[in-house]
Coordinates of C-alpha atoms in Angstrom, one line a residue:
Chain A
M1 CA 0.4 0.2 0.1
S2 CA 1.4 3.1 -0.2
V3 CA 0.1 7.2 -0.8
L4 CA -1.4 8.8 -3.5
I5 CA -0.7 12.9 -3.9
L6 CA -2.8 14.5 -5.9
A7 CA -1.2 17.3 -7.8
E8 CA -1.5 21.1 -8.5
H9 CA 0.7 22.8 -10.8
D10 CA 0.2 25.7 -13.1
G11 CA 1.6 23.1 -16.3
Q12 CA 5.1 24.6 -15.8
Q13 CA 6.1 24.2 -12.1
L14 CA 5.0 22.1 -8.7
K15 CA 2.5 24.2 -6.4
Q16 CA 4.1 24.6 -3.3
A17 CA 1.2 22.8 -1.7
T18 CA 2.1 19.6 -3.3
R19 CA 5.3 19.9 -2.7
Q20 CA 4.4 20.1 1.1
A21 CA 2.2 17.4 1.2
V22 CA 4.8 15.4 0.3
T23 CA 6.2 16.1 2.9
A24 CA 3.7 16.0 4.9
A25 CA 2.8 11.6 3.3
Q26 CA 6.3 10.7 4.7
S27 CA 4.3 10.2 8.2
W28 CA 2.9 7.2 7.2
G29 CA 6.6 5.5 6.0
L30 CA 5.2 4.2 2.7
P31 CA 5.9 4.9 -0.8
V32 CA 4.7 7.7 -2.3
H33 CA 3.4 8.7 -6.0
L34 CA 2.7 11.9 -7.5
L35 CA -0.8 11.9 -10.0
L36 CA 0.0 14.8 -12.1
L37 CA -3.8 15.7 -14.3
G38 CA -3.5 17.8 -17.5
A39 CA -3.3 18.9 -20.4
D40 CA 0.2 18.0 -21.2
T41 CA 2.1 16.9 -18.3
A42 CA 6.0 15.4 -19.5
A43 CA 7.7 19.3 -18.3
V44 CA 6.1 19.3 -14.4
A45 CA 6.4 15.3 -14.3
T46 CA 10.1 15.6 -15.1
Q47 CA 10.5 18.9 -11.9
A48 CA 7.7 15.8 -10.3
A49 CA 10.2 13.4 -11.2
Q50 CA 13.1 15.1 -9.3
V51 CA 10.9 15.8 -5.6
A52 CA 12.7 14.0 -2.7
G53 CA 10.7 11.7 -0.6
V54 CA 8.4 10.6 -4.3
A55 CA 8.8 7.2 -5.7
R56 CA 6.6 7.0 -8.8
V57 CA 4.3 10.2 -10.5
L58 CA 1.6 9.3 -12.3
R59 CA 0.6 11.1 -15.0
V60 CA -3.2 11.3 -16.6
D61 CA -2.2 13.8 -19.7
A62 CA -6.0 14.4 -21.7
P63 CA -7.8 17.3 -23.3
Q64 CA -10.6 18.0 -20.1
F65 CA -7.4 18.3 -17.9
E66 CA -6.1 22.0 -19.5
H67 CA -8.8 23.2 -16.9
P68 CA -9.4 20.4 -14.3
L69 CA -12.9 20.0 -13.2
A70 CA -13.9 18.6 -9.6
E71 CA -16.1 15.7 -11.7
D72 CA -13.1 14.5 -14.1
V73 CA -10.3 15.1 -11.1
A74 CA -12.5 12.8 -9.0
A75 CA -13.5 10.0 -11.3
A76 CA -9.2 10.2 -12.1
I77 CA -8.6 9.7 -8.2
V78 CA -11.3 6.9 -8.4
N79 CA -9.4 4.4 -10.8
L80 CA -6.3 4.8 -8.7
A81 CA -7.6 4.9 -5.3
R82 CA -8.4 1.6 -3.7
D83 CA -5.4 0.2 -4.5
Y84 CA -4.1 3.4 -1.6
K85 CA -4.1 3.4 1.8
V86 CA -3.9 7.6 2.1
V87 CA -5.1 9.6 -0.4
L88 CA -3.4 13.5 0.1
A89 CA -3.4 17.1 -1.2
G90 CA -3.0 20.0 -0.1
H91 CA -6.0 22.6 1.4
T92 CA -6.1 24.0 -1.8
A93 CA -8.9 25.6 -3.9
F94 CA -8.2 23.0 -6.1
A95 CA -8.2 20.2 -3.6
K96 CA -11.1 21.4 -1.9
N97 CA -13.4 21.7 -4.6
A98 CA -12.3 17.3 -5.5
L99 CA -11.4 14.9 -3.0
P100 CA -14.6 16.1 -0.9
R101 CA -16.3 14.2 -4.3
A102 CA -13.2 11.5 -5.2
A103 CA -14.0 10.9 -1.2
A104 CA -17.9 10.2 -1.1
L105 CA -17.7 8.2 -4.0
L106 CA -15.1 6.3 -2.3
D107 CA -18.0 6.1 0.8
V108 CA -15.0 7.5 3.3
A109 CA -14.6 10.2 5.3
M110 CA -12.3 13.0 4.1
L111 CA -10.0 15.1 6.8
A112 CA -9.4 18.9 5.7
D113 CA -7.2 21.2 6.6
V114 CA -4.8 18.9 9.1
I115 CA -2.5 21.0 11.2
A116 CA -0.9 17.7 13.0
I117 CA -0.6 13.0 11.8
T118 CA -0.3 10.2 13.3
A119 CA -0.1 7.9 11.7
P120 CA -2.0 5.6 10.5
A121 CA -4.7 6.8 10.7
T122 CA -5.6 9.8 13.4
Y123 CA -5.0 13.4 12.8
V124 CA -5.3 16.9 14.6
R125 CA -7.6 20.1 13.3
P126 CA -8.4 23.4 13.8
V127 CA -12.0 23.8 13.9
Y128 CA -14.5 27.2 15.3
A129 CA -12.1 29.4 13.3
G130 CA -9.3 27.6 14.6
N131 CA -10.1 28.4 18.6
V132 CA -10.2 24.6 18.9
L133 CA -7.8 22.0 17.7
A134 CA -9.5 18.2 17.4
T135 CA -8.0 15.1 17.4
V136 CA -9.8 12.4 14.5
E137 CA -9.2 9.1 14.9
S138 CA -10.9 8.0 10.8
I139 CA -12.0 4.4 10.9
D140 CA -12.3 4.0 7.2
P141 CA -10.1 1.8 4.6
I142 CA -8.9 4.5 2.6
Q143 CA -7.7 8.3 4.4
V144 CA -8.3 11.3 2.6
V145 CA -6.4 13.8 3.7
T146 CA -5.9 17.8 3.0
I147 CA -3.4 19.6 4.7
R148 CA -2.6 22.5 6.1
A149 CA 0.1 24.6 3.9
T150 CA 2.1 26.6 7.0
A151 CA 1.6 23.6 9.5
F152 CA 4.6 20.6 7.3
A153 CA 7.6 22.2 5.6
A154 CA 8.2 21.7 1.0
A155 CA 10.3 19.0 0.6
E156 CA 12.8 19.3 -1.5
T157 CA 14.4 18.5 -5.0
G158 CA 16.7 15.9 -4.8
G159 CA 14.8 12.2 -5.6
G160 CA 14.9 10.7 -9.4
A161 CA 11.3 9.2 -9.1
E162 CA 9.8 6.4 -11.5
V163 CA 7.3 7.9 -14.3
V164 CA 4.5 6.3 -15.7
S165 CA 1.7 7.1 -17.7
L166 CA -1.5 6.2 -17.2
A167 CA -5.2 6.6 -20.0
A168 CA -7.5 8.9 -18.3
P169 CA -11.0 7.8 -17.7
A170 CA -14.1 9.3 -19.8
A171 CA -14.9 13.1 -19.3
S172 CA -17.9 14.4 -17.6
A173 CA -20.8 14.7 -19.6
A174 CA -21.6 17.0 -16.8
S175 CA -19.6 19.5 -16.9
R176 CA -17.8 22.5 -19.2
W177 CA -15.2 24.4 -17.9
V178 CA -15.7 28.2 -20.0
S179 CA -13.0 30.7 -18.4
E180 CA -10.9 32.4 -16.4
T181 CA -9.8 35.5 -14.8
R182 CA -6.6 35.9 -12.8
N183 CA -5.0 38.7 -10.5
V184 CA -1.9 39.2 -12.1
S185 CA 1.0 39.8 -10.3
D186 CA 4.5 39.3 -9.9
R187 CA 4.5 39.6 -6.3
P188 CA 4.7 35.6 -4.7
E189 CA 2.1 33.8 -4.0
L190 CA -0.2 34.4 -0.5
A191 CA 0.0 31.6 1.3
T192 CA 4.1 30.8 0.7
A193 CA 5.4 34.0 0.7
R194 CA 8.3 34.9 3.0
V195 CA 6.5 38.4 4.5
V196 CA 2.5 39.7 3.8
I197 CA 1.7 42.6 4.1
S198 CA -2.1 42.9 5.1
G199 CA -4.7 46.0 5.0
G200 CA -8.1 46.7 6.5
R201 CA -10.3 48.9 5.1
S202 CA -9.8 52.1 6.6
L203 CA -6.8 51.9 3.7
G204 CA -10.4 52.9 1.2
E205 CA -9.2 52.8 -2.5
R206 CA -5.3 53.8 -1.3
F207 CA -4.6 50.2 -0.1
E208 CA -2.6 49.3 -2.9
A209 CA -0.7 52.3 -3.6
V210 CA -0.6 52.5 0.3
L211 CA 0.7 48.5 1.1
G212 CA 2.3 47.8 -2.8
P213 CA 5.6 49.8 -2.4
L214 CA 6.1 48.1 1.1
A215 CA 5.0 44.4 -0.5
Q216 CA 7.5 46.0 -3.5
H217 CA 10.4 46.5 -1.2
L218 CA 9.9 43.3 1.5
H219 CA 9.5 41.1 -1.6
G220 CA 6.1 40.1 0.0
A221 CA 2.6 39.2 -0.9
L222 CA -0.9 41.7 -0.4
G223 CA -3.4 40.3 2.0
A224 CA -6.5 41.4 3.6
T225 CA -9.3 41.6 5.2
R226 CA -13.3 40.4 5.0
A227 CA -14.0 44.0 4.7
A228 CA -12.0 45.1 3.0
V229 CA -12.6 42.6 0.5
D230 CA -16.8 43.5 0.8
A231 CA -15.5 46.9 -0.1
G232 CA -14.3 46.1 -3.2
F233 CA -11.3 47.3 -2.0
A234 CA -9.0 44.3 -2.2
P235 CA -9.3 41.3 -4.7
N236 CA -11.6 38.4 -3.1
D237 CA -8.8 36.0 -4.0
I238 CA -5.9 37.9 -1.0
Q239 CA -8.1 37.9 2.4
V240 CA -6.4 36.3 5.4
G241 CA -8.6 34.2 7.3
Q242 CA -11.3 31.6 8.0
T243 CA -12.7 31.2 5.3
G244 CA -9.5 32.0 3.0
T245 CA -6.4 32.1 2.9
V246 CA -4.5 30.4 5.8
V247 CA -0.4 32.6 6.3
A248 CA 2.0 31.7 8.6
P249 CA 5.2 33.6 7.4
E250 CA 8.1 34.7 8.8
L251 CA 6.7 38.3 9.0
Y252 CA 3.0 39.3 9.1
I253 CA 2.1 43.4 8.9
A254 CA -1.4 44.0 9.3
A255 CA -2.1 47.5 8.5
G256 CA -5.4 48.9 10.0
V257 CA -6.2 45.1 10.5
S258 CA -8.9 44.9 13.6
G259 CA -8.0 41.9 14.8
A260 CA -11.8 40.2 13.7
A261 CA -11.4 35.9 15.8
Q262 CA -12.1 34.9 11.8
H263 CA -9.9 37.0 10.2
L264 CA -6.7 35.7 13.5
A265 CA -7.5 32.7 12.1
G266 CA -5.9 32.9 9.1
M267 CA -2.4 34.5 10.4
K268 CA -2.2 34.0 14.4
D269 CA 0.6 31.0 13.3
S270 CA 3.3 33.4 11.8
K271 CA 6.7 33.6 13.5
V272 CA 6.2 37.6 14.0
I273 CA 3.3 39.8 13.8
V274 CA 3.1 43.9 13.0
A275 CA 0.6 46.0 13.6
I276 CA -0.2 48.9 13.2
N277 CA -3.5 50.7 13.5
H278 CA -4.8 53.8 14.9
D279 CA -6.9 52.4 17.8
P280 CA -4.8 51.7 20.8
D281 CA -7.9 48.5 21.5
A282 CA -7.6 47.0 18.5
A283 CA -8.1 43.1 19.0
I284 CA -5.3 43.1 16.2
F285 CA -2.4 43.9 19.5
Q286 CA -2.9 41.1 21.7
V287 CA -1.4 39.1 19.2
A288 CA 0.9 41.1 17.6
D289 CA 4.8 40.7 18.4
F290 CA 5.2 44.7 17.2
G291 CA 2.4 47.3 17.9
L292 CA 2.2 50.8 16.8
V293 CA -0.1 53.2 17.8
A294 CA -0.1 55.4 14.2
D295 CA -2.3 56.1 12.0
L296 CA -1.0 53.9 8.8
F297 CA -0.9 56.7 5.6
D298 CA 1.6 58.3 8.1
A299 CA 3.1 54.9 9.1
I300 CA 3.3 53.0 5.9
P301 CA 5.3 55.7 4.1
Q302 CA 7.5 55.9 6.5
L303 CA 8.1 52.6 7.6
T304 CA 9.3 52.0 3.6
A305 CA 11.3 54.7 3.5
A306 CA 13.3 53.8 7.0
L307 CA 13.2 50.2 5.6
K308 CA 15.1 51.5 2.0
Q309 CA 17.9 53.1 4.0
Chain B
M1 CA -38.1 24.6 -11.2
K2 CA -38.1 23.0 -7.7
A3 CA -34.5 24.7 -5.3
L4 CA -33.6 22.2 -2.0
V5 CA -31.4 24.6 0.0
A6 CA -29.5 22.8 2.9
V7 CA -29.1 25.1 6.4
K8 CA -27.3 23.9 9.4
R9 CA -27.7 24.9 13.1
V10 CA -24.6 26.2 14.5
V11 CA -22.7 28.0 17.5
D12 CA -23.7 31.8 16.2
H13 CA -20.6 33.4 14.5
N14 CA -20.3 35.7 17.0
V15 CA -20.0 34.1 20.5
Q16 CA -16.3 32.7 21.5
V17 CA -16.6 28.7 22.4
H18 CA -15.6 26.4 25.3
I19 CA -14.2 23.8 25.8
K20 CA -15.8 21.3 28.3
P21 CA -12.8 20.9 31.3
D22 CA -12.3 16.9 30.8
G23 CA -11.4 17.9 26.8
S24 CA -14.0 16.0 25.6
G25 CA -16.0 18.2 23.8
L26 CA -17.1 21.4 23.5
E27 CA -19.7 24.3 25.8
T28 CA -22.8 24.1 24.3
A29 CA -25.1 24.2 26.8
G30 CA -26.3 27.9 26.7
V31 CA -25.0 28.9 24.2
K32 CA -26.4 31.2 21.4
M33 CA -27.3 29.6 18.0
S34 CA -27.6 30.4 14.5
I35 CA -28.5 29.0 10.9
N36 CA -24.6 28.3 9.7
P37 CA -24.0 31.8 7.7
F38 CA -23.1 30.5 4.3
D39 CA -26.4 28.8 4.6
E40 CA -27.7 32.1 4.4
I41 CA -26.2 32.8 1.5
A42 CA -27.8 30.0 -0.2
V43 CA -31.3 31.0 0.9
E44 CA -30.8 34.3 0.0
E45 CA -29.7 32.6 -4.1
A46 CA -32.7 30.5 -4.4
L47 CA -34.9 32.8 -3.3
R48 CA -33.4 35.6 -5.5
L49 CA -33.5 33.1 -7.9
K50 CA -37.3 33.3 -7.5
E51 CA -37.6 36.5 -7.1
R52 CA -35.8 36.3 -11.4
G53 CA -39.1 33.0 -12.1
V54 CA -36.5 30.6 -12.3
V55 CA -37.4 29.1 -8.8
S56 CA -40.5 28.6 -8.2
E57 CA -40.2 26.1 -4.7
I58 CA -37.4 26.8 -2.4
V59 CA -37.4 23.4 -0.2
A60 CA -34.6 23.8 3.2
V61 CA -33.9 21.0 5.0
T62 CA -32.0 20.5 8.2
L63 CA -30.5 17.4 9.9
G64 CA -30.3 16.6 13.3
E65 CA -32.1 17.7 16.7
P66 CA -35.9 18.9 16.4
V67 CA -34.0 21.7 18.4
A68 CA -32.7 22.5 15.1
Q69 CA -36.5 23.7 13.5
D70 CA -35.4 26.8 14.6
V71 CA -33.0 27.4 11.4
L72 CA -35.5 26.4 9.5
R73 CA -37.9 28.8 11.0
H74 CA -35.2 31.6 10.2
A75 CA -35.2 29.6 5.6
L76 CA -39.1 30.5 6.0
A77 CA -38.7 33.8 7.5
M78 CA -36.6 34.8 4.4
G79 CA -39.2 33.3 2.1
A80 CA -38.9 29.7 2.0
D81 CA -41.5 28.0 0.9
R82 CA -41.8 24.4 3.6
A83 CA -39.2 22.7 5.0
V84 CA -37.9 19.5 6.1
L85 CA -36.5 18.2 9.3
V86 CA -34.7 14.9 9.0
E87 CA -34.4 13.9 13.0
A88 CA -31.6 12.6 13.9
H89 CA -29.9 12.2 16.5
G90 CA -26.0 12.2 18.4
E91 CA -23.0 13.4 15.8
L92 CA -23.4 14.0 11.9
Q93 CA -20.2 14.7 9.2
P94 CA -20.2 15.6 6.0
L95 CA -20.5 12.3 4.1
G96 CA -23.6 10.4 6.4
V97 CA -25.1 14.2 6.4
A98 CA -24.0 14.6 2.3
K99 CA -26.0 10.7 1.8
L100 CA -29.2 12.0 4.7
L101 CA -29.2 15.3 1.8
K102 CA -29.7 12.3 -0.9
A103 CA -32.2 10.5 0.5
V104 CA -33.9 13.7 0.3
A105 CA -33.3 14.9 -3.1
D106 CA -33.9 11.9 -4.4
R107 CA -38.0 12.1 -2.5
E108 CA -37.6 16.6 -3.6
Q109 CA -36.2 16.2 -7.1
P110 CA -34.8 20.0 -6.7
G111 CA -33.0 20.9 -10.4
L112 CA -30.9 23.5 -8.4
I113 CA -29.3 21.9 -4.8
L114 CA -27.9 25.0 -3.1
L115 CA -25.8 25.3 0.7
G116 CA -23.1 27.3 2.3
K117 CA -19.3 26.1 1.1
Q118 CA -18.4 24.9 4.7
A119 CA -19.9 24.9 8.0
I120 CA -18.4 27.5 10.6
D121 CA -18.3 24.9 14.2
D122 CA -16.6 21.7 11.8
D123 CA -15.1 24.3 8.9
A124 CA -14.4 20.7 7.6
G125 CA -16.5 22.3 3.4
Q126 CA -17.4 18.7 1.6
A127 CA -21.3 18.3 2.3
G128 CA -22.6 20.2 -0.9
Q129 CA -19.4 18.2 -3.0
M130 CA -21.0 15.0 -1.4
L131 CA -23.7 15.2 -2.5
A132 CA -23.2 15.6 -5.7
A133 CA -20.7 12.6 -5.6
L134 CA -23.7 10.4 -4.4
L135 CA -25.9 12.0 -6.9
G136 CA -23.5 11.5 -9.7
A137 CA -24.5 15.1 -10.7
A138 CA -22.3 18.9 -11.7
Q139 CA -20.7 20.4 -8.6
G140 CA -20.2 24.6 -8.5
T141 CA -18.3 25.3 -5.4
F142 CA -17.4 28.5 -3.4
A143 CA -20.2 30.1 -6.3
S144 CA -19.9 33.9 -6.6
A145 CA -22.6 34.3 -8.8
V146 CA -25.0 31.9 -10.1
T147 CA -27.0 32.1 -13.6
V148 CA -29.3 29.4 -15.1
N149 CA -29.2 29.5 -18.9
G150 CA -31.9 26.3 -19.5
D151 CA -31.1 23.4 -18.6
E152 CA -27.4 24.7 -17.8
V153 CA -26.2 26.8 -14.9
E154 CA -23.7 28.9 -15.1
V155 CA -21.2 29.2 -12.1
V156 CA -18.4 32.1 -11.5
R157 CA -16.3 30.4 -8.4
E158 CA -13.6 31.6 -6.4
V159 CA -10.2 30.1 -6.1
D160 CA -6.4 30.7 -5.8
G161 CA -5.7 33.4 -7.9
G162 CA -8.6 34.6 -9.6
T163 CA -11.7 33.1 -10.6
E164 CA -13.1 30.0 -13.0
T165 CA -16.6 30.0 -14.2
V166 CA -18.2 26.7 -15.4
A167 CA -21.7 25.2 -16.8
L168 CA -22.7 22.6 -15.3
K169 CA -26.3 20.1 -17.0
L170 CA -29.3 20.8 -14.6
P171 CA -29.7 19.5 -11.1
A172 CA -26.7 21.1 -9.9
V173 CA -25.2 21.8 -6.8
L174 CA -23.8 24.2 -5.5
T175 CA -21.8 25.7 -2.8
A176 CA -22.6 29.5 -1.6
D177 CA -19.3 31.6 -0.7
L178 CA -18.9 35.0 0.8
R179 CA -19.6 37.3 -2.2
L180 CA -22.3 35.6 -3.6
N181 CA -25.0 38.0 -2.4
E182 CA -25.9 39.4 0.9
P183 CA -28.9 38.1 2.5
R184 CA -31.9 40.0 3.8
F185 CA -32.9 41.2 6.9
V186 CA -35.3 38.9 8.6
K187 CA -38.3 41.5 9.5
L188 CA -40.0 40.1 12.3
P189 CA -43.9 40.1 11.0
N190 CA -41.9 37.8 8.9
L191 CA -41.3 35.6 11.8
M192 CA -44.6 35.4 12.8
M193 CA -45.7 34.2 9.3
A194 CA -43.0 32.2 8.9
K195 CA -45.3 30.0 12.4
K196 CA -47.7 29.4 9.4
K197 CA -45.5 27.4 7.4
P198 CA -45.4 24.0 6.8
I199 CA -42.5 21.6 8.4
E200 CA -42.4 17.9 8.0
Q201 CA -40.6 15.6 10.0
L202 CA -38.7 12.9 8.6
A203 CA -37.2 9.8 10.7
A204 CA -32.8 10.0 9.1
D205 CA -32.8 6.0 10.8
S206 CA -36.6 6.2 7.8
L207 CA -34.8 7.3 5.1
G208 CA -31.9 3.8 4.7
V209 CA -29.3 5.0 4.8
D210 CA -25.7 4.7 7.0
Y211 CA -25.1 7.8 8.5
A212 CA -22.7 6.3 10.8
P213 CA -19.9 9.0 12.1
R214 CA -16.6 7.3 10.4
L215 CA -14.4 9.8 12.2
K216 CA -14.3 8.9 15.9
R217 CA -13.7 11.9 17.9
Q218 CA -10.6 11.7 20.5
K219 CA -10.0 15.2 22.2
V220 CA -10.4 18.9 21.9
G221 CA -7.8 21.6 23.3
T222 CA -6.8 25.0 22.4
P223 CA -3.8 26.4 20.2
P224 CA -0.6 27.2 22.4
H225 CA -1.8 31.6 23.9
R226 CA 1.2 33.4 21.5
A227 CA 2.6 35.1 24.2
P228 CA 1.8 38.4 24.7
G229 CA 4.3 41.5 22.2
V230 CA 5.5 45.0 22.9
K231 CA 4.3 48.1 21.4
V232 CA 7.1 50.6 19.5
N233 CA 6.6 54.2 20.4
S234 CA 7.7 55.4 16.4
V235 CA 8.6 54.1 13.1
A236 CA 11.5 53.9 14.0
E237 CA 11.8 52.1 17.1
L238 CA 9.5 49.4 14.8
V239 CA 12.3 48.4 12.4
Q240 CA 14.9 48.2 15.0
K241 CA 13.0 45.5 16.2
L242 CA 12.2 44.5 12.2
R243 CA 16.3 44.2 11.8
E244 CA 17.2 42.7 15.4
A245 CA 13.9 39.6 14.8
K246 CA 16.2 39.5 11.1
V247 CA 12.6 39.8 9.4
V248 CA 13.7 42.8 7.1

């Protein structure tokens, strides 16, 4: 029996979440296989085969995987999963969409957003917006699991896995891909950035203008509170929190963030937290290593300028 | 076309939960309970589809103890036409929930099934996808816009790095994300009128499915507490601290 990882990639590069899943997969001490779904996975298969800790790369190339839909991804997993002990992936939008569907087809439970694994079947996962940690044991023959990226280091390059090509099941007739919009950015990916600069609603229309230069200088990603996203000042996919992205960077700078429990759930495991807020009683200061009570429209440009010196 | 909307009763999002001293679970006695906020968005979307003439009837369903009826009353007060309570005792987990909802869907034959993308108590985010799988239906998760065109529904989905639009054959299962809509405020007269709308009661054990939990909870605990930090008095002092911490 082995561990099957549902890999995520953009056609060229494996996502960091997949490398983190490879690290988590070592918990079982079983061979680790990486499942690559794509229209043409040749390039990414070469890269995947070099990830340390991977024994085999399974390539499934088919036109429907140009833009993989949950129906087709789940069918591909179900095709293979009965030969595996564990089906694993990072807790990304891609896996959150497809893996529960696969688990139901296999008639097994799924464990989402796991932060610790005690093989063979005991897991710790946050519930209630991370205010509670639940330890649960699965009694199912196949464990379907997504892991929280921030809880596992990324596997390095340095392996030499065999690469095997497999046929895809027939494409689903019930769903089709129409289009996508990508928030183009030359900044690092939010979930894995070393530095994250987050802003609240008070930044208003100046969200990018105020925070952008600081992010640029620190090679950081931008994050936002739900209120800032709801108000249209920041795009949806940079929301940090219980229902957005969970981050744990080396440095998290919260500018004008009040510190609602749902936001804290997404960033309180950051190594160093800086809070800048004009309200000295803001809840964010309770989790901040360094708090500065100041008007962020003055403080952030000053901070950017001071760091450049 | 009929819409089925699944709603869950959860600890209100403003309540700070507390763990029982023996670590066996959470204190729920006397705690304010509400409809899961994402499920409320799903109800609202069904109402808007009805107002646009796409949906003709909205059936709200919940699972659990009889007290879970209060979230059905909330959905009825928002404008759902009728409701179904599947009475089940003990812990329900996503796979069991999906199986019970499938049994209800088989009876109701809806064209659209809407749920929240996750419940704010267990944060599992699985019931919708599992239900779609069991029904053999297409799924549109994390929906931020929904348009029905003939026998298809087009769904804009919130994904990492942007959005994705998919077209799904009906019947389909949708899960609501935060920005799909802003649910309407329930007025008191509507709450009174909702008391006259019918709630059908079904016993979970009569539906012929195995909904027993597959995950055994061993214990619950609190995450490590973050040590309090320091306030700095100026940007210059902040920069000094960050340099000492070697993070800039």
